Amino acid sequence: SNAYTTVKIGTQCWMKENLRKRPTIGNSWNPGGDEGNVAANGLLYDWTAVMQVADANNTLVAVQDKHQGICPNGWHVPSQTEWETLSHYTFDNYRCTDCEEIDPIWQSDLAFCVAKALCSTAWNDGGSSCNANSNAIGKNVTGFSILSAGSCFSETPGSFGAHAYFWSATQRDEIAVNSWSLGSLASSFDLYSDNKSVGLSVRCVRN
């Protein structure tokens, strides 16, 4: 069994740690290929494991509202909308003001300038003031505590220490799902699309 700390951000209650439960359906991998990284960084899961639906990697799954999947009872895999709510709340309340001398088009992007506020103080290597790896004032002010667990492509873990990737419960089609990502040299928390077979981290949100 695993115990997780939580954090309330706006109206949402999130796990502030990556899930580290071994799945009964689907695949999981150790971040960086090292089991010693699991305690702090959690596991990387394919989407079949996340949703706990057999062969979800190759089919359009009937996703339930607040789909529990691999999350504990009372928790669920966040939808794209729930990730957007987190990003927008962080932008409105905690964005890095050093970003504001940028092109005005970026100032309307509610995922921009939020990375530092969402990332763990353990993810520091002297990056510029608004980046995920910055150690400037305002680091992890939300308490969300993202770590750079990396990802797993073609069953090979990589980008450990440089990037963080998270699944959503929102599919694009039979083989792709909306995901969220940030890199050590980025100031934004970005919406992406990933193949269901890759390995990404999971954060659960309370029902």
C-alpha positions as a Python dict, from the first residue, in 0.01 Angstrom:
ca = {
    (1, 'S'): (0, 0, 0),
    (2, 'N'): (104, 359, -57),
    (3, 'A'): (27, 680, 132),
    (4, 'Y'): (26, 1016, -48),
    (5, 'T'): (35, 1376, 66),
    (6, 'T'): (-222, 1612, -88),
    (7, 'V'): (-256, 1980, -168),
    (8, 'K'): (-557, 2207, -227),
    (9, 'I'): (-513, 2450, -516),
    (10, 'G'): (-816, 2670, -574),
    (11, 'T'): (-1121, 2445, -550),
    (12, 'Q'): (-930, 2127, -641),
    (13, 'C'): (-759, 1876, -413),
    (14, 'W'): (-464, 1700, -582),
    (15, 'M'): (-210, 1441, -484),
    (16, 'K'): (119, 1629, -454),
    (17, 'E'): (312, 1313, -541),
    (18, 'N'): (319, 1098, -855),
    (19, 'L'): (135, 768, -830),
    (20, 'R'): (360, 469, -757),
    (21, 'K'): (109, 180, -750),
    (22, 'R'): (202, -121, -965),
    (23, 'P'): (-82, -187, -1212),
    (24, 'T'): (-274, -512, -1247),
    (25, 'I'): (-355, -428, -1611),
    (26, 'G'): (-112, -261, -1850),
    (27, 'N'): (253, -165, -1811),
    (28, 'S'): (466, 50, -1584),
    (29, 'W'): (831, 150, -1582),
    (30, 'N'): (1077, 294, -1332),
    (31, 'P'): (1176, 657, -1401),
    (32, 'G'): (1521, 666, -1552),
    (33, 'G'): (1515, 285, -1556),
    (34, 'D'): (1607, 278, -1185),
    (35, 'E'): (1379, 134, -916),
    (36, 'G'): (1552, 365, -669),
    (37, 'N'): (1377, 659, -836),
    (38, 'V'): (1024, 528, -771),
    (39, 'A'): (979, 638, -409),
    (40, 'A'): (1024, 1007, -493),
    (41, 'N'): (913, 1015, -858),
    (42, 'G'): (645, 748, -885),
    (43, 'L'): (606, 516, -1182),
    (44, 'L'): (557, 577, -1554),
    (45, 'Y'): (239, 413, -1692),
    (46, 'D'): (92, 335, -2031),
    (47, 'W'): (-269, 441, -2078),
    (48, 'T'): (-408, 89, -2037),
    (49, 'A'): (-255, 88, -1688),
    (50, 'V'): (-383, 438, -1613),
    (51, 'M'): (-742, 361, -1708),
    (52, 'Q'): (-737, -5, -1595),
    (53, 'V'): (-923, -103, -1912),
    (54, 'A'): (-783, -394, -2113),
    (55, 'D'): (-634, -296, -2450),
    (56, 'A'): (-711, 74, -2393),
    (57, 'N'): (-394, 157, -2591),
    (58, 'N'): (-563, 59, -2919),
    (59, 'T'): (-931, 143, -2878),
    (60, 'L'): (-1153, 440, -2811),
    (61, 'V'): (-1245, 384, -2446),
    (62, 'A'): (-1581, 482, -2297),
    (63, 'V'): (-1437, 710, -2028),
    (64, 'Q'): (-1656, 763, -1726),
    (65, 'D'): (-1694, 1102, -1562),
    (66, 'K'): (-1434, 1110, -1284),
    (67, 'H'): (-1284, 785, -1412),
    (68, 'Q'): (-1106, 616, -1120),
    (69, 'G'): (-870, 398, -1322),
    (70, 'I'): (-555, 322, -1122),
    (71, 'C'): (-626, 596, -867),
    (72, 'P'): (-734, 507, -511),
    (73, 'N'): (-1099, 508, -406),
    (74, 'G'): (-1234, 861, -388),
    (75, 'W'): (-985, 985, -650),
    (76, 'H'): (-978, 988, -1030),
    (77, 'V'): (-761, 1046, -1335),
    (78, 'P'): (-787, 1417, -1420),
    (79, 'S'): (-953, 1523, -1743),
    (80, 'Q'): (-807, 1782, -1977),
    (81, 'T'): (-1050, 2035, -1828),
    (82, 'E'): (-927, 1964, -1475),
    (83, 'W'): (-564, 2014, -1581),
    (84, 'E'): (-667, 2341, -1747),
    (85, 'T'): (-838, 2451, -1426),
    (86, 'L'): (-512, 2396, -1237),
    (87, 'S'): (-306, 2581, -1497),
    (88, 'H'): (-548, 2874, -1520),
    (89, 'Y'): (-573, 2912, -1143),
    (90, 'T'): (-195, 2912, -1117),
    (91, 'F'): (-168, 3170, -1396),
    (92, 'D'): (-423, 3397, -1231),
    (93, 'N'): (-270, 3376, -884),
    (94, 'Y'): (94, 3268, -901),
    (95, 'R'): (240, 3330, -1249),
    (96, 'C'): (598, 3447, -1272),
    (97, 'T'): (582, 3821, -1335),
    (98, 'D'): (927, 3822, -1495),
    (99, 'C'): (755, 3671, -1801),
    (100, 'E'): (534, 3972, -1858),
    (101, 'E'): (771, 4163, -2085),
    (102, 'I'): (708, 3908, -2358),
    (103, 'D'): (505, 3928, -2677),
    (104, 'P'): (142, 4009, -2576),
    (105, 'I'): (14, 3700, -2759),
    (106, 'W'): (183, 3481, -2498),
    (107, 'Q'): (34, 3676, -2211),
    (108, 'S'): (-309, 3542, -2309),
    (109, 'D'): (-183, 3181, -2283),
    (110, 'L'): (-299, 3064, -1941),
    (111, 'A'): (-35, 2788, -1935),
    (112, 'F'): (250, 3037, -1969),
    (113, 'C'): (472, 3155, -1681),
    (114, 'V'): (336, 2893, -1436),
    (115, 'A'): (610, 2625, -1435),
    (116, 'K'): (811, 2762, -1144),
    (117, 'A'): (502, 2784, -925),
    (118, 'L'): (416, 2416, -989),
    (119, 'C'): (763, 2255, -960),
    (120, 'S'): (931, 2106, -657),
    (121, 'T'): (1215, 2292, -491),
    (122, 'A'): (1415, 1972, -549),
    (123, 'W'): (1410, 2054, -925),
    (124, 'N'): (1673, 2329, -907),
    (125, 'D'): (1984, 2388, -1114),
    (126, 'G'): (1998, 2762, -1147),
    (127, 'G'): (1768, 2815, -1444),
    (128, 'S'): (1634, 3157, -1539),
    (129, 'S'): (1380, 3311, -1305),
    (130, 'C'): (1054, 3174, -1452),
    (131, 'N'): (1171, 2829, -1562),
    (132, 'A'): (1087, 2497, -1402),
    (133, 'N'): (1446, 2452, -1280),
    (134, 'S'): (1472, 2801, -1130),
    (135, 'N'): (1548, 2841, -761),
    (136, 'A'): (1407, 3196, -757),
    (137, 'I'): (1150, 3328, -511),
    (138, 'G'): (808, 3177, -579),
    (139, 'K'): (931, 2825, -653),
    (140, 'N'): (658, 2567, -582),
    (141, 'V'): (437, 2832, -423),
    (142, 'T'): (133, 2618, -515),
    (143, 'G'): (273, 2313, -334),
    (144, 'F'): (204, 2094, -640),
    (145, 'S'): (567, 1976, -631),
    (146, 'I'): (633, 1848, -985),
    (147, 'L'): (953, 1646, -1023),
    (148, 'S'): (1130, 1562, -1349),
    (149, 'A'): (1038, 1193, -1370),
    (150, 'G'): (1077, 1183, -1751),
    (151, 'S'): (888, 945, -1977),
    (152, 'C'): (914, 605, -2144),
    (153, 'F'): (913, 564, -2523),
    (154, 'S'): (944, 225, -2695),
    (155, 'E'): (973, 72, -2345),
    (156, 'T'): (1291, 276, -2280),
    (157, 'P'): (1274, 528, -1994),
    (158, 'G'): (1436, 863, -2072),
    (159, 'S'): (1448, 1240, -2006),
    (160, 'F'): (1474, 1177, -1630),
    (161, 'G'): (1590, 1496, -1461),
    (162, 'A'): (1486, 1713, -1756),
    (163, 'H'): (1112, 1677, -1819),
    (164, 'A'): (781, 1591, -1654),
    (165, 'Y'): (481, 1444, -1839),
    (166, 'F'): (131, 1368, -1707),
    (167, 'W'): (-163, 1173, -1846),
    (168, 'S'): (-515, 1306, -1869),
    (169, 'A'): (-832, 1097, -1910),
    (170, 'T'): (-920, 1282, -2232),
    (171, 'Q'): (-868, 1091, -2558),
    (172, 'R'): (-807, 1244, -2898),
    (173, 'D'): (-872, 921, -3088),
    (174, 'E'): (-806, 546, -3067),
    (175, 'I'): (-430, 585, -3018),
    (176, 'A'): (-369, 932, -2869),
    (177, 'V'): (-452, 1108, -2543),
    (178, 'N'): (-412, 1465, -2425),
    (179, 'S'): (-119, 1500, -2187),
    (180, 'W'): (55, 1781, -2000),
    (181, 'S'): (427, 1851, -2004),
    (182, 'L'): (698, 2086, -1887),
    (183, 'G'): (1073, 2089, -1927),
    (184, 'S'): (1351, 2218, -1706),
    (185, 'L'): (1416, 2514, -1939),
    (186, 'A'): (1048, 2597, -1992),
    (187, 'S'): (826, 2846, -1812),
    (188, 'S'): (499, 2700, -1944),
    (189, 'F'): (290, 2392, -1860),
    (190, 'D'): (180, 2271, -2200),
    (191, 'L'): (-96, 2059, -2350),
    (192, 'Y'): (37, 1782, -2573),
    (193, 'S'): (-88, 1464, -2737),
    (194, 'D'): (86, 1133, -2666),
    (195, 'N'): (48, 781, -2797),
    (196, 'K'): (-130, 559, -2546),
    (197, 'S'): (162, 314, -2542),
    (198, 'V'): (419, 555, -2396),
    (199, 'G'): (491, 580, -2024),
    (200, 'L'): (400, 901, -1839),
    (201, 'S'): (338, 1001, -1478),
    (202, 'V'): (-2, 1006, -1308),
    (203, 'R'): (-143, 1256, -1062),
    (204, 'C'): (-487, 1189, -916),
    (205, 'V'): (-747, 1450, -820),
    (206, 'R'): (-1012, 1405, -554),
    (207, 'N'): (-1374, 1336, -652),
}
